[in-house]
Coordinates of C-alpha atoms in Angstrom, one line a residue:
Chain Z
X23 CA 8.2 29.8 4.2
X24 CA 10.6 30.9 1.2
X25 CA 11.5 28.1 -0.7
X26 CA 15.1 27.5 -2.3
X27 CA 16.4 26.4 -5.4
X28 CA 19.9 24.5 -6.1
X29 CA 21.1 26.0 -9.1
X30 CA 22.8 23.4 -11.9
X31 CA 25.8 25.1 -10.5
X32 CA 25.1 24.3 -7.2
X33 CA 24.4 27.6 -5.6
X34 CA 20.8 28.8 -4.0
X35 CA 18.4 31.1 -4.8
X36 CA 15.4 31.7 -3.3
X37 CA 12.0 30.9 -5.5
X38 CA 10.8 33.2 -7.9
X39 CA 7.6 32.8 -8.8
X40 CA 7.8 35.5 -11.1
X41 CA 10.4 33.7 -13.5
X42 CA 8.9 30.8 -13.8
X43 CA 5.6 32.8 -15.3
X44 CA 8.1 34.7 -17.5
X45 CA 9.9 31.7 -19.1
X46 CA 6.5 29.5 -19.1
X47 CA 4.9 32.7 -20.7
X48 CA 7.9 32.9 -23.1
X49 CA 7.9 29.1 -24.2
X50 CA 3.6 29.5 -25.0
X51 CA 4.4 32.3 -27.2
X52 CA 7.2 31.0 -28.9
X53 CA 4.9 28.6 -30.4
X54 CA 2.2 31.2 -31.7
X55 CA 0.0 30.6 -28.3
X56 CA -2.2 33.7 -28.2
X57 CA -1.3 36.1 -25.2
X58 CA -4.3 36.0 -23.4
X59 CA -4.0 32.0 -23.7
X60 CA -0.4 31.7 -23.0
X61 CA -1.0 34.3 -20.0
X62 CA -3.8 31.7 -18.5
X63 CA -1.5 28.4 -19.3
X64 CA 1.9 30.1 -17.5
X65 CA -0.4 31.2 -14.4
X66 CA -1.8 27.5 -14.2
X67 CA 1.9 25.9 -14.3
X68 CA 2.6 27.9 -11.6
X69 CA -0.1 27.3 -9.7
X70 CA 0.3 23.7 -9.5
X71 CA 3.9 23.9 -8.9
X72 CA 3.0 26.2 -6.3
X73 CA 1.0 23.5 -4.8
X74 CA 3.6 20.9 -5.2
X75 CA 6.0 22.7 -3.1
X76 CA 3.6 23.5 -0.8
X77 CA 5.3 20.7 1.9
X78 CA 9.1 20.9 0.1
X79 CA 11.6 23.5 1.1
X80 CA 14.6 22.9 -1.1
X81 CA 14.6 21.9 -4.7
X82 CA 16.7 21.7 -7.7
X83 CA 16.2 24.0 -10.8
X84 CA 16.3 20.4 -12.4
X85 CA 12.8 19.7 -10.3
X86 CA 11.0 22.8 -11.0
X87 CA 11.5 22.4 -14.9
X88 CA 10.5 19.0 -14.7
X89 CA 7.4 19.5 -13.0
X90 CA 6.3 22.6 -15.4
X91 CA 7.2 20.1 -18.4
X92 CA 4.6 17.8 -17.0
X93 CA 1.6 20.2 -16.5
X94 CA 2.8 22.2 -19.6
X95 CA 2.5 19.5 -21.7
X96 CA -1.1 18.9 -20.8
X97 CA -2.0 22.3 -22.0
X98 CA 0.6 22.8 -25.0
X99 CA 2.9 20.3 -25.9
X100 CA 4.8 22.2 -28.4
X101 CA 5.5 24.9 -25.9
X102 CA 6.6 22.0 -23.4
X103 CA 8.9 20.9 -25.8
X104 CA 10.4 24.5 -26.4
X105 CA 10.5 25.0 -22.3
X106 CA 12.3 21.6 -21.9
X107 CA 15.3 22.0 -25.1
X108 CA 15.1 26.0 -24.9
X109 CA 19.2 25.8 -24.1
X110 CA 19.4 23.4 -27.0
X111 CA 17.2 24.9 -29.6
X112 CA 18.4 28.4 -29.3
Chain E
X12 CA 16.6 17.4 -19.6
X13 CA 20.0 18.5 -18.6
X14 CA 22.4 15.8 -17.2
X15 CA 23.9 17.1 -14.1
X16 CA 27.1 15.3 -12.7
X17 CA 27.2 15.2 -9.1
X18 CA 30.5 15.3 -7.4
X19 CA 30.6 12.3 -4.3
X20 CA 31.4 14.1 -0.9
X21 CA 34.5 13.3 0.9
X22 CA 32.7 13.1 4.2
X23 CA 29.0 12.3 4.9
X24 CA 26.8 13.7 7.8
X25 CA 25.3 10.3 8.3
X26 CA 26.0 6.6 7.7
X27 CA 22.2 5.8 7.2
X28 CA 19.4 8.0 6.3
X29 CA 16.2 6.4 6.2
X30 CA 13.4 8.0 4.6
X31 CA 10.3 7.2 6.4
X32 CA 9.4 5.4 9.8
X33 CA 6.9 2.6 8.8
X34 CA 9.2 0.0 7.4
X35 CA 12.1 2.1 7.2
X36 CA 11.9 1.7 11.3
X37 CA 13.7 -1.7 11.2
X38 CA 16.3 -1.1 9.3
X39 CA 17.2 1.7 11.3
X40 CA 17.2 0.2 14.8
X41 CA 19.5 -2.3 13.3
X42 CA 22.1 -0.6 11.0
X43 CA 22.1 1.9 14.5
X44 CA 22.9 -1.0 16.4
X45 CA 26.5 -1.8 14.9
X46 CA 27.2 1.7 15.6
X47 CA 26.8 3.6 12.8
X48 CA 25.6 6.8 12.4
X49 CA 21.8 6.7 11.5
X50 CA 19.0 9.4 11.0
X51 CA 15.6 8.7 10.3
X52 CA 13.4 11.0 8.5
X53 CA 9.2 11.7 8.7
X54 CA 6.5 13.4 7.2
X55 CA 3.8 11.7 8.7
X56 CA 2.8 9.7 11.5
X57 CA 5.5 8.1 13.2
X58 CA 4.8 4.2 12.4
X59 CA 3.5 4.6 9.1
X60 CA 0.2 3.5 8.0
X61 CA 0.0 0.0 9.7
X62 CA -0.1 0.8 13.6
X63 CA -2.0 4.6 12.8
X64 CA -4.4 3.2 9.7
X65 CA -3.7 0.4 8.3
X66 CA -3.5 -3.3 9.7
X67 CA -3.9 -2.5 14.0
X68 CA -6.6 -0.2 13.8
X69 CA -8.7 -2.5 11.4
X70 CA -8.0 -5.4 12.9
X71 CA -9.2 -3.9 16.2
X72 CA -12.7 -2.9 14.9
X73 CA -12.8 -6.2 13.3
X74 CA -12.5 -7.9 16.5
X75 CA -15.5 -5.7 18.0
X76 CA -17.4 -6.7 15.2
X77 CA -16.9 -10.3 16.1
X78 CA -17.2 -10.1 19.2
X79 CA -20.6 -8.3 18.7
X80 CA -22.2 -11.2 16.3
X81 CA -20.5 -13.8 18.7
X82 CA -22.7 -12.5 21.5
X83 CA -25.9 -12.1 19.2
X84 CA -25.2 -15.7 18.0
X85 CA -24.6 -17.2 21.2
X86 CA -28.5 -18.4 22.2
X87 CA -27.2 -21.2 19.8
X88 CA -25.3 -22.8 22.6
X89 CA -27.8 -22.0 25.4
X90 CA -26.6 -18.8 26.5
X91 CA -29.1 -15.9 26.3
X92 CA -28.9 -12.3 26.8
X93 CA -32.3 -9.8 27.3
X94 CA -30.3 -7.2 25.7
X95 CA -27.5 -7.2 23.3
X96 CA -25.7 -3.9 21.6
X97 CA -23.3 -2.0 21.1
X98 CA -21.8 1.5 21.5
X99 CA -19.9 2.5 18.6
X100 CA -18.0 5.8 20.4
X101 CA -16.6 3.3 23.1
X102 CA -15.8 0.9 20.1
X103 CA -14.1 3.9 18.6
X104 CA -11.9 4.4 22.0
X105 CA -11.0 0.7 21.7
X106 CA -10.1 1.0 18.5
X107 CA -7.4 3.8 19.2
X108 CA -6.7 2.1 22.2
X109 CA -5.3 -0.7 20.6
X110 CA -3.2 2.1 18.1
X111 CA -2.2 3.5 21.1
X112 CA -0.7 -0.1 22.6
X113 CA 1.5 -0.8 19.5
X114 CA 3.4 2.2 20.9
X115 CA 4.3 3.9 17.5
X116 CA 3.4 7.6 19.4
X117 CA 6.7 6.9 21.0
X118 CA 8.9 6.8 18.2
X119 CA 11.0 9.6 18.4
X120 CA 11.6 8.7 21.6
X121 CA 12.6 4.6 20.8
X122 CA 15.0 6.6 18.7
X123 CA 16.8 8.8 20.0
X124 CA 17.4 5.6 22.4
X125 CA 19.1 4.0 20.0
X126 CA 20.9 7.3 19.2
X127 CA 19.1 7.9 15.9
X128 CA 18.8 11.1 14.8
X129 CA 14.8 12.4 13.8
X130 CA 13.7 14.8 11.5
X131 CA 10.7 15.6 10.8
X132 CA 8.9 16.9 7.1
X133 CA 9.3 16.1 3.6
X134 CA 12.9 14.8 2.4
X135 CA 13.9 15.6 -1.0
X136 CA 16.8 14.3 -3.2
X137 CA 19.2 17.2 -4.2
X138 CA 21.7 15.3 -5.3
X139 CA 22.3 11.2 -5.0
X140 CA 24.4 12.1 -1.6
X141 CA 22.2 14.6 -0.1
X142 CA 18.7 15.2 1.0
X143 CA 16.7 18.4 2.1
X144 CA 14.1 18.1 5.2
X145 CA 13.1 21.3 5.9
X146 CA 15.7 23.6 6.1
X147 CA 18.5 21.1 7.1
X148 CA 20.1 19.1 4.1
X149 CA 21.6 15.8 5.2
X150 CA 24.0 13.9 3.3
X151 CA 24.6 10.3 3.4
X152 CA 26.7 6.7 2.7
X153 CA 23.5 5.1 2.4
X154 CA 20.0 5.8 1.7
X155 CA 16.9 3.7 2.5
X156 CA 13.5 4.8 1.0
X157 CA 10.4 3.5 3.0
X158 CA 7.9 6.1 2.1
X159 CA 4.9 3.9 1.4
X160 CA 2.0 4.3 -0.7
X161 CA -0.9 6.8 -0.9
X162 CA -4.4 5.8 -2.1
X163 CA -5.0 5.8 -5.9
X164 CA -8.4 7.8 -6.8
X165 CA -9.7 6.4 -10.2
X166 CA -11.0 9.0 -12.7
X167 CA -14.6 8.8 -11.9
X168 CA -17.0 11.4 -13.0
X169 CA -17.8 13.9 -9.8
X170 CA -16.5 11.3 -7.2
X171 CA -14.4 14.2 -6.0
X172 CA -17.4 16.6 -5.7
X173 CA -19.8 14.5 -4.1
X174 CA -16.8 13.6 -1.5
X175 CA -15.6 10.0 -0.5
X176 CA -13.8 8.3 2.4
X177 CA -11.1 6.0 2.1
X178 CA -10.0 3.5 4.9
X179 CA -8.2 6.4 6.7
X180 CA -11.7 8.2 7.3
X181 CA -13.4 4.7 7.7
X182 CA -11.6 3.9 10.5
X183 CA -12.9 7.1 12.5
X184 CA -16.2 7.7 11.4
X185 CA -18.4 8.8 14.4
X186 CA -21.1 5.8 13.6
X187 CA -21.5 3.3 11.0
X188 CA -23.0 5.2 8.0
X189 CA -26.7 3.7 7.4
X190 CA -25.8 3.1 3.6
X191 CA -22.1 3.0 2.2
X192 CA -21.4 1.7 -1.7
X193 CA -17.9 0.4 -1.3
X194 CA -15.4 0.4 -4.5
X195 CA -13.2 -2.4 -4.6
X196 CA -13.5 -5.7 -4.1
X197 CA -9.9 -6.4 -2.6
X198 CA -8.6 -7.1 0.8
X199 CA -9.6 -3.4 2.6
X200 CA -12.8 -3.5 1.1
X201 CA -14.2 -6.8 1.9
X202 CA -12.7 -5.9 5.2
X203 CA -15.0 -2.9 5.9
X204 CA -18.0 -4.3 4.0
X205 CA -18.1 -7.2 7.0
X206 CA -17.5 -4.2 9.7
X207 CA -19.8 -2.2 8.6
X208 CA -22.2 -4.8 7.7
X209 CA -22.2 -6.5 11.1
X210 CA -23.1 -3.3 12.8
X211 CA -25.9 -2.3 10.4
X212 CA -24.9 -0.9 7.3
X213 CA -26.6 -1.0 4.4
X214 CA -23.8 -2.3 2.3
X215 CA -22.9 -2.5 -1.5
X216 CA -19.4 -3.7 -2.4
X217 CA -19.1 -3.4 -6.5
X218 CA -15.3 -4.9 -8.1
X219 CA -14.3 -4.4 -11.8
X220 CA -13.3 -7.9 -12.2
X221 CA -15.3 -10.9 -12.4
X222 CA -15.2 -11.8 -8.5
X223 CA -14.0 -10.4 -5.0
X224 CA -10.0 -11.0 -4.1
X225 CA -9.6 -11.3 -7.5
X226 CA -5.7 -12.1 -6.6
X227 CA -6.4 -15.2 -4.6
X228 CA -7.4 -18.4 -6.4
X229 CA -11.2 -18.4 -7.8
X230 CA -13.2 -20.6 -5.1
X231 CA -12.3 -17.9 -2.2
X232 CA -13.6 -15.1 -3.8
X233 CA -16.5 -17.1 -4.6
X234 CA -16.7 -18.1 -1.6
X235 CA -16.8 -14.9 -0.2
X236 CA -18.8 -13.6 -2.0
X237 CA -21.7 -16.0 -1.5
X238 CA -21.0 -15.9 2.8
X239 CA -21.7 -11.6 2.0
X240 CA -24.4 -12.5 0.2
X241 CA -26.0 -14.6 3.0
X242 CA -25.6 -11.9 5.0
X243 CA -27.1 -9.2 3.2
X244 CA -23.9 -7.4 1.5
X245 CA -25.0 -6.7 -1.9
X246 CA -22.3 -7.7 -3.7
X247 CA -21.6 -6.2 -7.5
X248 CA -18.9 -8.3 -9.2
X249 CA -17.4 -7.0 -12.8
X250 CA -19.2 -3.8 -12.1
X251 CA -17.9 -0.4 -13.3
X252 CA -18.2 3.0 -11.5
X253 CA -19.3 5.6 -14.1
X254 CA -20.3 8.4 -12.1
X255 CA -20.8 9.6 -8.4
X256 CA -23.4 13.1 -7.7
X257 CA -24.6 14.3 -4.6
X258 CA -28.4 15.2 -3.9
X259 CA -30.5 16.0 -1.1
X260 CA -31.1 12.3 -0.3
X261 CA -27.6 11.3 -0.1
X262 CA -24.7 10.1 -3.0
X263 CA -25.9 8.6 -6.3
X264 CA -23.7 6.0 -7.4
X265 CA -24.2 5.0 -10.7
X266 CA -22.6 1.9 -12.0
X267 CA -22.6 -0.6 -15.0
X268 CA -22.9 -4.2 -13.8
X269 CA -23.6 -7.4 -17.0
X270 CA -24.3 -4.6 -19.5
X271 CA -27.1 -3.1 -17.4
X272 CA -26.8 0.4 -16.0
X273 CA -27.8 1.0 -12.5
X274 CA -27.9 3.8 -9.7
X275 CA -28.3 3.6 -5.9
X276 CA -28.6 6.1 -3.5
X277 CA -26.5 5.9 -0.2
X278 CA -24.9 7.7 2.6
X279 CA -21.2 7.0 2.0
X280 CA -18.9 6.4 -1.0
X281 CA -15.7 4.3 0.2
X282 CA -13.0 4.0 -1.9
X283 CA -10.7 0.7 -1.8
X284 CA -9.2 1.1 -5.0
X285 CA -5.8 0.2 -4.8
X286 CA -2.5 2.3 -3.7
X287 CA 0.0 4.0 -5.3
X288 CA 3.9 4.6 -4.5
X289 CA 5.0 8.1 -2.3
X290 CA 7.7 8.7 -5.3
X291 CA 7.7 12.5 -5.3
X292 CA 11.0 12.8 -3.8
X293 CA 13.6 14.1 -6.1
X294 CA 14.7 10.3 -7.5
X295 CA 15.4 11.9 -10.5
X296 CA 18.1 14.2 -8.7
X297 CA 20.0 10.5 -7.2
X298 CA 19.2 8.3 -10.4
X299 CA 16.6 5.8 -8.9
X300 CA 14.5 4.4 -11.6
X301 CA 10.8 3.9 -10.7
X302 CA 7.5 3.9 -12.3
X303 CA 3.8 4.9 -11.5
X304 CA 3.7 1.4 -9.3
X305 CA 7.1 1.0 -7.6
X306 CA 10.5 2.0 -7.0
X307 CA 12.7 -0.7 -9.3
X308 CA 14.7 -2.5 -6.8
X309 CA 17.2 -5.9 -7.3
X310 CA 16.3 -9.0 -5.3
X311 CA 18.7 -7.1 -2.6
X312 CA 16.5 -4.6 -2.4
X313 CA 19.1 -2.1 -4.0
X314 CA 17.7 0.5 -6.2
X315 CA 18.8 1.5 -9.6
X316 CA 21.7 4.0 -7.6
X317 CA 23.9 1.7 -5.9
X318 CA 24.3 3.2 -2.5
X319 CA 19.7 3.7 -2.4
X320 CA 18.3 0.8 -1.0
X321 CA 14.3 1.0 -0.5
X322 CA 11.9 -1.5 1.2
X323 CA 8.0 -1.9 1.9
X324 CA 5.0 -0.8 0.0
X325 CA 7.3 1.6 -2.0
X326 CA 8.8 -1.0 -3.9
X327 CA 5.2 -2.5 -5.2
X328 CA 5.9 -6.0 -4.1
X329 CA 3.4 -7.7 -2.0
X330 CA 2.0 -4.9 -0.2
X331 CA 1.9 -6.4 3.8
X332 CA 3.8 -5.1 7.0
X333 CA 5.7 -8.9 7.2
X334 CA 6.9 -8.3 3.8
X335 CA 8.0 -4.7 4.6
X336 CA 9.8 -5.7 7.7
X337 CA 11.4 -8.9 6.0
X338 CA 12.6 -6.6 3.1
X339 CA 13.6 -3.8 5.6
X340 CA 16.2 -6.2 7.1
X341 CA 17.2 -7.5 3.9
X342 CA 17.9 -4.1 3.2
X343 CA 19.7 -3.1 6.8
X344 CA 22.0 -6.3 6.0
X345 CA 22.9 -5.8 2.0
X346 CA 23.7 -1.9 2.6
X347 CA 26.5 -2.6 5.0
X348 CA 27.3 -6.5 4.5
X349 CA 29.5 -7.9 1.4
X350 CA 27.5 -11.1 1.8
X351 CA 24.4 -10.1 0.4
X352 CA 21.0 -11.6 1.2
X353 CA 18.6 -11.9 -1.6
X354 CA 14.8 -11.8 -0.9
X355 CA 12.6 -15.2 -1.9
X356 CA 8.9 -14.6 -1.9
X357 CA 8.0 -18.3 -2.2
X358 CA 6.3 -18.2 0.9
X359 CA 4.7 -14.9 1.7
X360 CA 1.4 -15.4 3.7
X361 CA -2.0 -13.3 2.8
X362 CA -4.6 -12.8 5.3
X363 CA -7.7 -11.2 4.8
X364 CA -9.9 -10.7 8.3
X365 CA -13.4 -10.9 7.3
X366 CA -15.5 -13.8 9.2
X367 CA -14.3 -16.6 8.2
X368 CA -11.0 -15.3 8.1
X369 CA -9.4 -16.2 4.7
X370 CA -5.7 -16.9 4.2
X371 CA -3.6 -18.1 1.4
X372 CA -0.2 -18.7 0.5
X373 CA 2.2 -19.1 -2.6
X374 CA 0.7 -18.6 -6.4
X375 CA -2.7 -18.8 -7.4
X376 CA -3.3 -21.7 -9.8
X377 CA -3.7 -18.6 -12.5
X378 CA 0.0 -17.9 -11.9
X379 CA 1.0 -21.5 -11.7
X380 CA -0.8 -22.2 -15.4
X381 CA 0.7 -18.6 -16.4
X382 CA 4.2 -19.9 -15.7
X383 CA 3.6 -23.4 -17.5
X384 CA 4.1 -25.2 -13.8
X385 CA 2.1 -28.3 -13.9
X386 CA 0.3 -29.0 -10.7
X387 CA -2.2 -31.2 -8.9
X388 CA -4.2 -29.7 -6.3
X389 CA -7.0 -31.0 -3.2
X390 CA -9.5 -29.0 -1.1
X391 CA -11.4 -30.5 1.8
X392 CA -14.3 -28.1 3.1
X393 CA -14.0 -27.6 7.4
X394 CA -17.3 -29.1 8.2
X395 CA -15.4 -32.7 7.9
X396 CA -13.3 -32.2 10.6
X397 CA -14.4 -32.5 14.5
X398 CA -14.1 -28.8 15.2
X399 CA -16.8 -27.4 12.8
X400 CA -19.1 -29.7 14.6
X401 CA -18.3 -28.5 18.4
X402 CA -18.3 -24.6 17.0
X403 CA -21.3 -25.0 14.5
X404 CA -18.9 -23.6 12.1
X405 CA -19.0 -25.0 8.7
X406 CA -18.1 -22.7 5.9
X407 CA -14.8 -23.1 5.0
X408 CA -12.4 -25.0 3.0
X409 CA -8.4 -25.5 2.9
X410 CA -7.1 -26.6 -0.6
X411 CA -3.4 -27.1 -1.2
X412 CA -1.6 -27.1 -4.1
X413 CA 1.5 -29.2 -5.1
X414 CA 3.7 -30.2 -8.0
X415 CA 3.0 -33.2 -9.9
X416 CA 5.6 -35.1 -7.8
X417 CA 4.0 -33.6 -4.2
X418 CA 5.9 -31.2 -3.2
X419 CA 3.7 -28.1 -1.7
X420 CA 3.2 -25.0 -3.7
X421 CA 0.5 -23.4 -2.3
X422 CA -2.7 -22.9 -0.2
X423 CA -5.3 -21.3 0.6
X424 CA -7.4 -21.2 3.9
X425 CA -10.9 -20.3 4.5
X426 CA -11.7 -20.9 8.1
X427 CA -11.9 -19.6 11.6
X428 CA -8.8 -18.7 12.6
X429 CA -7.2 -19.2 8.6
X430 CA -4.6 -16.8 9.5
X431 CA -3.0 -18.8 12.4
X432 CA -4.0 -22.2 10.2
X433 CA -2.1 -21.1 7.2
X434 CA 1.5 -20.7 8.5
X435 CA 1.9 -24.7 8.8
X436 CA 2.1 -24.3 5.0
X437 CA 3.7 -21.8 4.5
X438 CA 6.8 -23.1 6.9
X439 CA 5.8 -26.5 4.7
X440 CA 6.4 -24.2 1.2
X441 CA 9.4 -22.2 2.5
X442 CA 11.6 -25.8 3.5
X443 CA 10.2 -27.5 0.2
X444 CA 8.0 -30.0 2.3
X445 CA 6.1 -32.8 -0.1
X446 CA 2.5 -33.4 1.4
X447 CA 2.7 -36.3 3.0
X448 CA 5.4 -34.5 5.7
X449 CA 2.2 -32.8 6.5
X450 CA -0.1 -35.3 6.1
X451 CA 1.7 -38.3 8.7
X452 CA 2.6 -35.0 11.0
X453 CA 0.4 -35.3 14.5
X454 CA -2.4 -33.2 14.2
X455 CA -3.9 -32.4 17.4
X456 CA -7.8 -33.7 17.7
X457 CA -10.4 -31.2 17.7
X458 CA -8.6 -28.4 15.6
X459 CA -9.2 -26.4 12.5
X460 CA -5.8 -27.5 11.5
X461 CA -6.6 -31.3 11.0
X462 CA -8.6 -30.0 7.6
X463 CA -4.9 -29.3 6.7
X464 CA -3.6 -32.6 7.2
X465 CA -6.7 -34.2 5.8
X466 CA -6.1 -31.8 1.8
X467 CA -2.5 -33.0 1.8
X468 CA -3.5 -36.8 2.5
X469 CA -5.5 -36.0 -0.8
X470 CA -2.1 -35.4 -2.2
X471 CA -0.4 -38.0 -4.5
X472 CA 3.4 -38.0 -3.5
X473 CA 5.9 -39.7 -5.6

């Protein structure tokens, strides 16, 4: 079943797994996390969001960044912090 | 995290959406009732956990159980039997039976009777006006959150690998498992360690804190604890859980009881350990405040988002399907009403249906002496009164609790029948009775709930 996002804006787009990896990817190595590492942690975040939207259909961007946050943070805190104020900071 | 600002639709799809059938059900039916448009939404079971595997289908193996030790025990009073047992499939079929009989199956049907809409899967908040189930996205005047609780696992080392059952498994096990290591000491766990005992089972019931029903005041736990211990429950009070493996010969518990360390093999791990909220629902998208234990509601049942209302386990308070259902009308009046009702919990009964049924009402004399309350109290034990001695049953006590000038606080009943025998007092606490308006009422000669009238004559009323 392909899940949806509500945008901030308040249009749809369908779930990409893929850009979720890329900007969970992105925030690990903005903090100096070592590829191979930062590979393992952004596949691990999705993974468990994956999970939690196993029953879900439609979410909001807001959801699906604070979700990451939380499982990020248990594996890099700095790079939670940089995914969370990434709008702000740069 | 971003703030997003939501723009309030013009129109709604729905008066009333209610999120979750257990005590969300109420509300519906009656909100529906004055006409308004009403949808009611499910992941689950329809019912929620009390009818499917909570309170009814407990209750109902309970009452096997009894029944079962009545007929063993009954040579007392002449009556003899060449052979006496019991066939745990058909108790099984009973069981469902009775979940059957409470009729929650139909409830898509009861609702579409009242012209509620259903939908079924998980909702989620998109915005505080509008939820997603499924595909659909419903938007609302009112929202009413009745999602319940889920079972809290506590971090023990390989619990998860050896495996576990909690009261949803207990309740369909195939037989009653030759050894079973219960954790918890509350309500569900005393429950099942007298089930499972009375059919059998090697049981072992171990509780973190000093005694069992650590909530109700000290001499029922103890109590308790002493009428499992009579009957062969092992009972492990202040005990802590350190680790759980699996072997060949079954699941090694190992625990830490008075400083010692100890490990026991059995054939079943139960876990009573408390529940948790069902919060993962998008709150943060409609502003509702809540924490790991509840969902913050007002005395009105309103939520920290005006126009969110929630009611039942959800909302952490007193976690019992009278409770749900009286806050689930409170609720299904406020949302609509101008007058607002607020909720009092002065009175809210507790029953817990092992054998002797125990039953209390009010604060616990911890709570009174917390809240600087000064207080006298009185117990009598049952084997005074004229029907311990025509039913041979004499372990028991009702004690009462009052302020200094008489006036009834609380009480707690440990007794045959203690969950009928309790709601004198609790009417008593609710209309602000003093003792002796129990005490000179008529009590009816030989009944369990003359030990009632006999703790409040021990009352001083000024």
């Amino acid at each position: 079943m392909m899940k949806h996002i509500v945008k901030r804006r308040g249009h749809d787009e369908p779930y990409d797994e893929k850009k979720l990896y890329a900007s969970i990817f992105s925030a690990c190595q903005v903090v100096r996390e070592p590829v191979g590492s930062a590979e393992l942690i952004a596949q691990k975040v999705v993974d468990n969001i994956n999970n939690w939207l196993t029953p879900k259909h439609t979410i909001t961007s807001n959801d699906i960044r604070r979700e990451a946050v939380k499982h990020l943070r248990t594996y890099n805190p700095d790079a939670a912090y940089m995914y969370l104020h990434h709008r702000v900071v740069w | 995290m971003y703030k997003i600002r939501h723009k309030k639709p013009k129109t709604f799809s729905y008066d009333l959406v209610v999120i979750g059938s257990g005590a969300g059900s109420s509300a519906a039916h009656i909100v529906a009732k004055t006409g308004k448009r009403v949808a009611i939404v499910e992941q689950g079971t329809f019912g929620g956990e009390c009818p499917n595997f909570g309170c009814v289908p407990t209750k109902a193996l309970l009452q096997a159980a009894e029944t079962y030790e009545t007929v063993k025990n009954a040579t007392d009073f002449g009556i003899h039997s060449s052979s006496i047992r019991y066939d745990y499939s058909a108790i099984r079929d009973w069981k469902s039976q009775a979940v059957l009989n409470t009729g929650s199956e139909e409830g898509p049907a009861s609702y579409k009777e009242d012209g509620i809409d259903v939908f079924r899967g998980h909702a989620h908040f998109l915005s505080p006006w509008m939820i997603a189930v499924g595909e659909k996205r419903l938007s609302a005047k009112r929202f009413l959150i009745a999602t319940g609780t889920k079972n809290a696992t506590p971090p023990i080392p390989g619990l998860k690998e050896a495996g576990f059952i909690t009261y949803k498994e207990a309740i369909d096990l195939g037989s009653p498992p030759k050894r079973i290591f219960i954790v918890g000491g509350g309500a569900i766990g005393c429950e099942f360690a007298q089930l499972f005992n009375t059919f059998g089972s090697k049981v072992q019931i171990a509780e973190l804190t000093p005694r069992l029903l650590v909530k109700e005041d000290h001499e029922v736990g103890e109590l308790l604890q002493a009428i499992f211990e009579s009957r062969g429950i092992e009972v492990h009070a202040g005990a802590h859980v350190t680790n759980v493996a699996s072997d060949e010969s079954g699941k090694v518990v190992t625990f830490v009881e008075n400083g010692k360390q100890h490990q026991t093999t059995v054939d079943e791990v139960m876990l009573a350990t408390g529940k948790i909220p069902c919060t993962d629902l998008g709150l943060e998208n409609a502003g509702v405040k809540y924490d790991r234990h509840a969902i913050t509601v007002d005395q009105h049942m309103q939520t920290s988002a005006p126009h969110i209302y929630a009611a039942g386990d959800v909302t952490g308070k007193y976690m019992f399907t009278h409770v749900a259902t009286y806050q689930s009308k409170l609720a299904a009046n406020n949302m609509f009403n101008r007058l607002k009702w607020a909720a009092d919990y002065r009175a809210v009964p507790r029953c817990i249906f092992v054998s002797p049924e125990c039953a209390s009402v009010g604060p616990s004399e911890e709570e009174l002496r917390a809240a600087g309350i000064k207080f006298q109290t009185a117990a009598v034990p049952i084997s005074l009164i004229g029907r311990s001695n025509v039913t041979q049953q004499d372990t028991g006590f009702v004690k009462v609790i009052a302020s200094k000038h008489g006036r009834l606080l609380a009480a707690s009943v440990v007794a045959p029948h203690a969950g009928e025998v309790i709601h004198e007092l609790t009417l008593a606490i609710q209309t602000r009775q003093k003792a002796s308006a129990v005490e000179w009422t008529i009590h009816a000669f030989p009944t369990w709930s003359e030990a009632v009238r006999l703790a409040c004559s021990k009352i001083k009323c000024r």
